[in-house]
XYZ file of C-alpha atoms in Angstrom:
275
model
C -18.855 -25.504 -9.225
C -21.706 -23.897 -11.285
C -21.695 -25.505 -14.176
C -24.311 -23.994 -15.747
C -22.890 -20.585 -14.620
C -19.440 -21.750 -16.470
C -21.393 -22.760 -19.892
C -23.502 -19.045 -19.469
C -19.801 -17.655 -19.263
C -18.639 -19.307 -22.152
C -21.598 -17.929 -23.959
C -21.236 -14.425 -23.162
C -17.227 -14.980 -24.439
C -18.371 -16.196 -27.504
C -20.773 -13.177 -28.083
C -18.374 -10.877 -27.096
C -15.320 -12.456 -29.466
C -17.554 -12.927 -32.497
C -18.966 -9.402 -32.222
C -16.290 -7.010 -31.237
C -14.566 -6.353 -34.726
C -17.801 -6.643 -37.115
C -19.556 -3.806 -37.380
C -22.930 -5.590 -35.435
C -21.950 -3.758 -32.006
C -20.639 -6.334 -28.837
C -21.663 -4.203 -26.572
C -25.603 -4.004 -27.415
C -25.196 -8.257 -27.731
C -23.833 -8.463 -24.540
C -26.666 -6.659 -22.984
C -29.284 -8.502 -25.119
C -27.566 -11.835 -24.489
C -26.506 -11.145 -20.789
C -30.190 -10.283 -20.064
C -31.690 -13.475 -22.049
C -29.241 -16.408 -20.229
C -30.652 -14.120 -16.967
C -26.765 -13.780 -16.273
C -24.415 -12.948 -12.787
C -26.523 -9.359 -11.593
C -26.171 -6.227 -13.627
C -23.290 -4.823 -11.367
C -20.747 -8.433 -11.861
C -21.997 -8.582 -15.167
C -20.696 -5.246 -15.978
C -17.446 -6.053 -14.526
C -17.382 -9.430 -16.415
C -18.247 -8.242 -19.526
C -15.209 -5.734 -19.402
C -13.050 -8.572 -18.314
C -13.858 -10.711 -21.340
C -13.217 -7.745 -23.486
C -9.668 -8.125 -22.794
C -9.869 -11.345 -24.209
C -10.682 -10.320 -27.576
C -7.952 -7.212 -27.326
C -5.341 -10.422 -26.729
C -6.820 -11.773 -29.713
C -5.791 -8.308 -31.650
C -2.341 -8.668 -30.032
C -1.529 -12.414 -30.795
C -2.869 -11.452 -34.509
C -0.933 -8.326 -35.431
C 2.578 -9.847 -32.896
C 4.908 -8.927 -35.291
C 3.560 -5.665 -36.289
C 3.206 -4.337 -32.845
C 6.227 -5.438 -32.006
C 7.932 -3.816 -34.999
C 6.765 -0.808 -33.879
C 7.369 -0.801 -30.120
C 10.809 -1.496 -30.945
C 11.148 1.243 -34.427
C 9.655 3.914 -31.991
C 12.254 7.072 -32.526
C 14.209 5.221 -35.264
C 11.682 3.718 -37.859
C 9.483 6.598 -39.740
C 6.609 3.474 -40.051
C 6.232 2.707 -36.771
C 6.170 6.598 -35.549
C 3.633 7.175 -37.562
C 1.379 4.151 -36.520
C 2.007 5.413 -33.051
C 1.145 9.138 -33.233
C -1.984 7.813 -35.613
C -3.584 5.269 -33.133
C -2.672 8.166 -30.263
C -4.971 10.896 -31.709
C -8.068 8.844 -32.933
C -8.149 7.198 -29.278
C -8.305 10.871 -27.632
C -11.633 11.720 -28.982
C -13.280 8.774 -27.370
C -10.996 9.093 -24.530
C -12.644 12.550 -23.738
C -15.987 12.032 -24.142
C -16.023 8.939 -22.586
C -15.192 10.823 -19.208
C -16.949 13.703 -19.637
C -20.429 11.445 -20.984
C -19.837 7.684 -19.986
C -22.018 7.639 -16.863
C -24.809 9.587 -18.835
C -24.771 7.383 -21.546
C -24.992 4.065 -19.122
C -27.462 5.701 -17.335
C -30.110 6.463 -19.903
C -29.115 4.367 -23.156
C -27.749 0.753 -21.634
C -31.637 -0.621 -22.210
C -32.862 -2.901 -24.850
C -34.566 -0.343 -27.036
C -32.479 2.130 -27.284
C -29.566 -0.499 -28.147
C -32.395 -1.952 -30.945
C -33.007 1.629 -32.293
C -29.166 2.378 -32.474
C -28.975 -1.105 -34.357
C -31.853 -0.311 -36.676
C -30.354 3.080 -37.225
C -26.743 1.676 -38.209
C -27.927 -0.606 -40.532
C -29.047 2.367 -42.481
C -26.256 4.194 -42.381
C -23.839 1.551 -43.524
C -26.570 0.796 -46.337
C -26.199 4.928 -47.031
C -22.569 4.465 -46.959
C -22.013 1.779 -49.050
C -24.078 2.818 -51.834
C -22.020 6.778 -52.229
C -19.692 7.145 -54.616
C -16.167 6.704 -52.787
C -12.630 6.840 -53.991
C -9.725 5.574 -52.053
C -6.613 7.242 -51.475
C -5.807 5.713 -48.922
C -4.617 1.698 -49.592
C -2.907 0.808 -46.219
C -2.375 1.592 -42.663
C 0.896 3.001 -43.442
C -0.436 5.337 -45.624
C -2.877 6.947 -42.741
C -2.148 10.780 -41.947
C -2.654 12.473 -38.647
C -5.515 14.140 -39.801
C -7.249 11.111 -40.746
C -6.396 9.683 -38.167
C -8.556 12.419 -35.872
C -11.438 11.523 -38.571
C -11.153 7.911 -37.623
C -11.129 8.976 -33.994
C -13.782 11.160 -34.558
C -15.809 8.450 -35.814
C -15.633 5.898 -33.183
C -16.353 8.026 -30.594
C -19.977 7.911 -31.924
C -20.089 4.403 -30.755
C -20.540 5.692 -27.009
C -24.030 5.153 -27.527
C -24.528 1.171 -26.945
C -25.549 -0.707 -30.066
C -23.827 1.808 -33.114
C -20.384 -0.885 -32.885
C -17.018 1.197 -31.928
C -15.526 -1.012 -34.924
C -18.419 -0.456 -37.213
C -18.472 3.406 -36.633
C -14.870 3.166 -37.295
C -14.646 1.044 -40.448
C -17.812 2.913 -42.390
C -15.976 6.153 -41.077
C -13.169 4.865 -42.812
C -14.429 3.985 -45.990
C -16.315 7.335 -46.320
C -12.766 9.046 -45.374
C -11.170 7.268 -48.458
C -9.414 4.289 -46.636
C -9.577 0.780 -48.347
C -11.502 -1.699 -46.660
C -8.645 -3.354 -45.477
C -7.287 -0.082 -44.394
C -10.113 0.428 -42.101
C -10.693 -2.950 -40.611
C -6.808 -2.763 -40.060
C -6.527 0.075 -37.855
C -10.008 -0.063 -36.363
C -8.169 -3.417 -34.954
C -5.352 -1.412 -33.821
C -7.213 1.288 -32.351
C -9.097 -1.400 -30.427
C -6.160 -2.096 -28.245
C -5.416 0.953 -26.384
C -9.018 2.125 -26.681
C -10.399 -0.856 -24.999
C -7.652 -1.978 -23.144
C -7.445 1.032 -21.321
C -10.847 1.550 -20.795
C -11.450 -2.001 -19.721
C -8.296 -1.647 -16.648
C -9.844 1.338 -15.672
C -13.199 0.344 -15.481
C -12.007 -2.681 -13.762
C -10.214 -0.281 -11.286
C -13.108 1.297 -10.232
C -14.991 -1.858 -9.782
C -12.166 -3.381 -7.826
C -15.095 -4.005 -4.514
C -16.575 -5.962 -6.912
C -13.946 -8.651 -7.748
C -13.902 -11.573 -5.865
C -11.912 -15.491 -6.257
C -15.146 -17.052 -6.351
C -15.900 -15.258 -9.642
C -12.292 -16.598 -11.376
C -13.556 -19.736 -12.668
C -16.571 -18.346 -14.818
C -14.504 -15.100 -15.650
C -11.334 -17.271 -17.092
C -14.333 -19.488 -19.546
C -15.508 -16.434 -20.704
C -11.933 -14.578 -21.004
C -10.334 -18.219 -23.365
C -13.572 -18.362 -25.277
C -13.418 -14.267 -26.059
C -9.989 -15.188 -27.554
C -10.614 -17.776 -29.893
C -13.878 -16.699 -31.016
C -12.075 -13.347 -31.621
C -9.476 -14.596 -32.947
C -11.143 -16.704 -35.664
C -13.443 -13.745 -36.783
C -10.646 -11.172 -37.305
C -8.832 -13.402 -39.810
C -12.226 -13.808 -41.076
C -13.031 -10.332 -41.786
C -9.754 -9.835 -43.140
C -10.327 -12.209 -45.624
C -14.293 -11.149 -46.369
C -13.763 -7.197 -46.777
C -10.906 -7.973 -49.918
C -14.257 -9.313 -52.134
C -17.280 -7.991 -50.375
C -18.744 -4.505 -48.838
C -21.297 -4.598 -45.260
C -24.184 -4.588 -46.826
C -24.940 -7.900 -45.210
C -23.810 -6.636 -42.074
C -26.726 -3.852 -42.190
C -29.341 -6.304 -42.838
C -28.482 -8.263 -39.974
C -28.393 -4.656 -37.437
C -32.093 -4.104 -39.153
C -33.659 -7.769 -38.190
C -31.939 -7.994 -35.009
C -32.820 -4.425 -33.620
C -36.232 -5.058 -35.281
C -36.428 -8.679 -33.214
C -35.674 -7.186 -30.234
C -37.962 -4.439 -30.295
C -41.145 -6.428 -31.541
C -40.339 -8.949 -28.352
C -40.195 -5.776 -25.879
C -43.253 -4.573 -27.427
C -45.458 -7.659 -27.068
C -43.809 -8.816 -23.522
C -42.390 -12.702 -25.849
C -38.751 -11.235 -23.823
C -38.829 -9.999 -20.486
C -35.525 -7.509 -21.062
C -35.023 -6.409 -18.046
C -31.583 -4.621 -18.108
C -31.399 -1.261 -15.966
């Protein structure tokens, strides 16, 4: 057994955890982090990143248990849990849709360092632009989401296609500018998470399927258990933060790191060699 392999894995599902649900983009980490530890080829490490994604969606699910199951089980009876249902259906179709019609674009030209730096650089402005309008909520809680926000909300994650903006980010700071508390849009951008990744990451894994092999398990389970608790431990955390604070720390950090990254491409310090 490849031990160092296992302790690369664990890495990656601690990067992946600890960045899906902030606003800081898991997606352009993994890449940046995947290419750094020099780890599995860019095909397996494709398929093990959306692997370990799962892990953090279980995360959501363990979290939220009793509301989920409150409304798999009010579906058709309970007004509250209809409502969460239609909601979470219509903002995942935007993403949905332009995922197949744009996906392989987008990986093709936009899955590099850079352009994950520039979309970093780039977010950290707009949540600084965002958290400095003038915004009134009217919405307080999830409950109190309508189906047209809901498309908003929708709407706005789907501009996290392009690697480095943060599906959860684009979601929350869409969320706040639509009126939603804080709360109210970390909330359901964890909600929306599950069928929006969960879906995405069995289907991706379905087309991938030559890929999969036993040999892989070991390394793939590390990275799947540390996605979870990592995940896990920075949900309740940004639960907790978003009652007392705004992002604005959050775009500081998307400015240095894309900033980082591109200096080191620039002057050759990183070899990032993602393709």
């Amino acid at each position: 057994m490849d031990i160092l392999l296992l302790v690369k894995a664990a890495i990656m599902g601690l990067v992946e955890g600890a960045t899906e649900f902030l606003p800081v983009s898991s997606t352009g980490h993994l890449i940046l982090a995947g290419d750094l530890l020099n780890f599995m080829d860019h095909s397996k490490r494709s398929v093990f990143e959306i692997s370990i994604q799962l892990g953090a969606i279980l995360a959501i699910v363990w979290e939220y248990r009793q509301r989920f199951v409150r409304t798999f089980t009010g579906l058709g009876r309970d007004p509250i849990a209809n409502r969460l249902f239609i909601n979470i259906a219509i903002a995942f179709l935007p993403l949905a849709i332009l995922g197949l019609l744009f996906g392989d674009i987008i990986k093709a030209h936009l899955f590099k360092p850079v352009p994950v730096a520039i979309a970093f650089i780039v977010g950290g402005f707009i949540i600084f632009w965002a958290e400095k309008r003038q915004k009134q909520v009217t919405i307080q809680t999830v409950d109190d989401i309508r189906p047209l926000d809901a498309l908003k909300l929708g709407l706005a994650q789907a501009v996290a296609l392009i690697p480095g903006t943060s599906r959860s980010g684009a979601t929350i700071i869409g969320g706040i500018l639509f009126g939603l508390s804080r709360t109210a849009a970390a909330e359901f951008s964890f909600f929306l998470a599950v069928p929006t990744l969960g879906i995405a990451s069995i289907y991706s894994m379905y087309k991938a399927r030559d890929l999969l092999s036993v040999d892989d398990l070991a390394p793939w389970a590390v990275g799947f258990i540390f996605s979870f608790v990592s995940a896990l431990f920075v949900v309740r955390a940004l639960i907790r933060y978003v009652s007392n604070h705004d992002f604005t720390i959050f775009a500081w950090y998307r400015i240095a790191f894309g900033v980082i990254v591109l200096i080191t491409a620039y002057t050759g310090w990183v070899n990032w060699t993602v393709h």
